[in-house]
């Protein structure tokens, strides 16, 4: 994907300072259009510019293309990645599992489920999704590896499979509301404790 680099990753060229207000308006316009039902495929720079009240050139000065803008917008939607304290494997896992599928922005409940079919259809959109979630996955990977290294978890632990066991139930509950009687406030602890029973060092 040629234009996947976001503004967070790209070097800033010298010149006139960027308008933070314009940046905010463009990202907000992108998220609003997605929440209103626009697909990634149908979403256009022209529509984003019109909603944000800026010219297309203003967008292209900030992002090399639509996919880079989408990457920044969806990162914003996901929010700040929680940082584990590093004192307890269990506490760190509860923190990270609790963040799975959790969004402060109410638009996320409309946007994220709609991305699933597009991610499955398009290799480019699949890569976009991976670029968003891999930093979160890496945090959990580091916690599990630390647990193995410190002797808290089994030496033969399959870290990648364990991450799937931890995140899958939370993601299903929050995205699909799979079981209405499950209490999401305590679900992260229950998931972590259940998985830890099978992966703790004996």
PDB file of N, CA and C in Angstrom, residues 25-37 43 48 51 70 72-77 105 107 111:
ATOM      1  N   UNK A  25     -10.354  18.831  11.953  1.00  0.00           N
ATOM      2  CA  UNK A  25     -11.561  18.850  11.128  1.00  0.00           C
ATOM      3  C   UNK A  25     -11.532  17.733  10.094  1.00  0.00           C
ATOM      4  N   UNK A  26     -10.369  17.459   9.521  1.00  0.00           N
ATOM      5  CA  UNK A  26     -10.249  16.428   8.494  1.00  0.00           C
ATOM      6  C   UNK A  26     -10.458  15.042   9.105  1.00  0.00           C
ATOM      7  N   UNK A  27      -9.820  14.782  10.231  1.00  0.00           N
ATOM      8  CA  UNK A  27      -9.974  13.485  10.895  1.00  0.00           C
ATOM      9  C   UNK A  27     -11.419  13.285  11.348  1.00  0.00           C
ATOM     10  N   UNK A  28     -11.997  14.318  11.939  1.00  0.00           N
ATOM     11  CA  UNK A  28     -13.386  14.222  12.401  1.00  0.00           C
ATOM     12  C   UNK A  28     -14.332  13.981  11.234  1.00  0.00           C
ATOM     13  N   UNK A  29     -14.098  14.640  10.118  1.00  0.00           N
ATOM     14  CA  UNK A  29     -14.938  14.447   8.933  1.00  0.00           C
ATOM     15  C   UNK A  29     -14.845  13.007   8.439  1.00  0.00           C
ATOM     16  N   UNK A  30     -13.645  12.461   8.456  1.00  0.00           N
ATOM     17  CA  UNK A  30     -13.443  11.074   8.030  1.00  0.00           C
ATOM     18  C   UNK A  30     -14.240  10.118   8.906  1.00  0.00           C
ATOM     19  N   UNK A  31     -14.142  10.299  10.226  1.00  0.00           N
ATOM     20  CA  UNK A  31     -14.853   9.421  11.152  1.00  0.00           C
ATOM     21  C   UNK A  31     -16.363   9.610  11.045  1.00  0.00           C
ATOM     22  N   UNK A  32     -16.812  10.843  10.864  1.00  0.00           N
ATOM     23  CA  UNK A  32     -18.254  11.091  10.726  1.00  0.00           C
ATOM     24  C   UNK A  32     -18.816  10.383   9.497  1.00  0.00           C
ATOM     25  N   UNK A  33     -18.110  10.460   8.390  1.00  0.00           N
ATOM     26  CA  UNK A  33     -18.591   9.823   7.158  1.00  0.00           C
ATOM     27  C   UNK A  33     -18.632   8.302   7.300  1.00  0.00           C
ATOM     28  N   UNK A  34     -17.624   7.733   7.947  1.00  0.00           N
ATOM     29  CA  UNK A  34     -17.634   6.291   8.182  1.00  0.00           C
ATOM     30  C   UNK A  34     -18.784   5.901   9.111  1.00  0.00           C
ATOM     31  N   UNK A  35     -19.016   6.688  10.149  1.00  0.00           N
ATOM     32  CA  UNK A  35     -20.094   6.388  11.101  1.00  0.00           C
ATOM     33  C   UNK A  35     -21.465   6.504  10.448  1.00  0.00           C
ATOM     34  N   UNK A  36     -21.558   7.342   9.425  1.00  0.00           N
ATOM     35  CA  UNK A  36     -22.832   7.525   8.728  1.00  0.00           C
ATOM     36  C   UNK A  36     -23.075   6.450   7.678  1.00  0.00           C
ATOM     37  N   UNK A  37     -22.115   5.553   7.497  1.00  0.00           N
ATOM     38  CA  UNK A  37     -22.356   4.416   6.611  1.00  0.00           C
ATOM     39  C   UNK A  37     -21.482   4.336   5.379  1.00  0.00           C
ATOM     40  N   UNK A  43     -15.480   5.947   0.363  1.00  0.00           N
ATOM     41  CA  UNK A  43     -15.018   7.191   0.970  1.00  0.00           C
ATOM     42  C   UNK A  43     -14.001   7.876   0.052  1.00  0.00           C
ATOM     43  N   UNK A  48     -14.471  13.980   2.045  1.00  0.00           N
ATOM     44  CA  UNK A  48     -13.859  14.366   3.321  1.00  0.00           C
ATOM     45  C   UNK A  48     -13.570  15.866   3.327  1.00  0.00           C
ATOM     46  N   UNK A  51     -16.809  17.862   3.757  1.00  0.00           N
ATOM     47  CA  UNK A  51     -17.328  17.801   5.121  1.00  0.00           C
ATOM     48  C   UNK A  51     -16.462  18.620   6.084  1.00  0.00           C
ATOM     49  N   UNK A  70      -6.871   7.429   6.720  1.00  0.00           N
ATOM     50  CA  UNK A  70      -7.684   6.447   7.433  1.00  0.00           C
ATOM     51  C   UNK A  70      -6.918   5.840   8.610  1.00  0.00           C
ATOM     52  N   UNK A  72      -4.599   7.239  10.449  1.00  0.00           N
ATOM     53  CA  UNK A  72      -4.593   8.198  11.551  1.00  0.00           C
ATOM     54  C   UNK A  72      -5.970   8.329  12.191  1.00  0.00           C
ATOM     55  N   UNK A  73      -7.017   8.355  11.353  1.00  0.00           N
ATOM     56  CA  UNK A  73      -8.376   8.513  11.881  1.00  0.00           C
ATOM     57  C   UNK A  73      -8.779   7.325  12.740  1.00  0.00           C
ATOM     58  N   UNK A  74      -8.474   6.115  12.281  1.00  0.00           N
ATOM     59  CA  UNK A  74      -8.851   4.920  13.036  1.00  0.00           C
ATOM     60  C   UNK A  74      -7.994   4.749  14.282  1.00  0.00           C
ATOM     61  N   UNK A  75      -6.750   5.197  14.230  1.00  0.00           N
ATOM     62  CA  UNK A  75      -5.933   5.212  15.445  1.00  0.00           C
ATOM     63  C   UNK A  75      -6.555   6.147  16.476  1.00  0.00           C
ATOM     64  N   UNK A  76      -7.032   7.281  16.011  1.00  0.00           N
ATOM     65  CA  UNK A  76      -7.705   8.221  16.920  1.00  0.00           C
ATOM     66  C   UNK A  76      -8.939   7.574  17.533  1.00  0.00           C
ATOM     67  N   UNK A  77      -9.674   6.873  16.708  1.00  0.00           N
ATOM     68  CA  UNK A  77     -10.886   6.207  17.181  1.00  0.00           C
ATOM     69  C   UNK A  77     -10.566   5.159  18.239  1.00  0.00           C
ATOM     70  N   UNK A 105     -15.074   6.907  22.017  1.00  0.00           N
ATOM     71  CA  UNK A 105     -15.842   7.574  20.961  1.00  0.00           C
ATOM     72  C   UNK A 105     -17.040   6.711  20.573  1.00  0.00           C
ATOM     73  N   UNK A 107     -18.852   6.719  18.052  1.00  0.00           N
ATOM     74  CA  UNK A 107     -18.883   6.361  16.630  1.00  0.00           C
ATOM     75  C   UNK A 107     -18.252   5.003  16.369  1.00  0.00           C
ATOM     76  N   UNK A 111     -18.631   2.140  13.394  1.00  0.00           N
ATOM     77  CA  UNK A 111     -17.576   2.027  12.396  1.00  0.00           C
ATOM     78  C   UNK A 111     -16.888   0.673  12.418  1.00  0.00           C
TER      79      UNK A 111
END
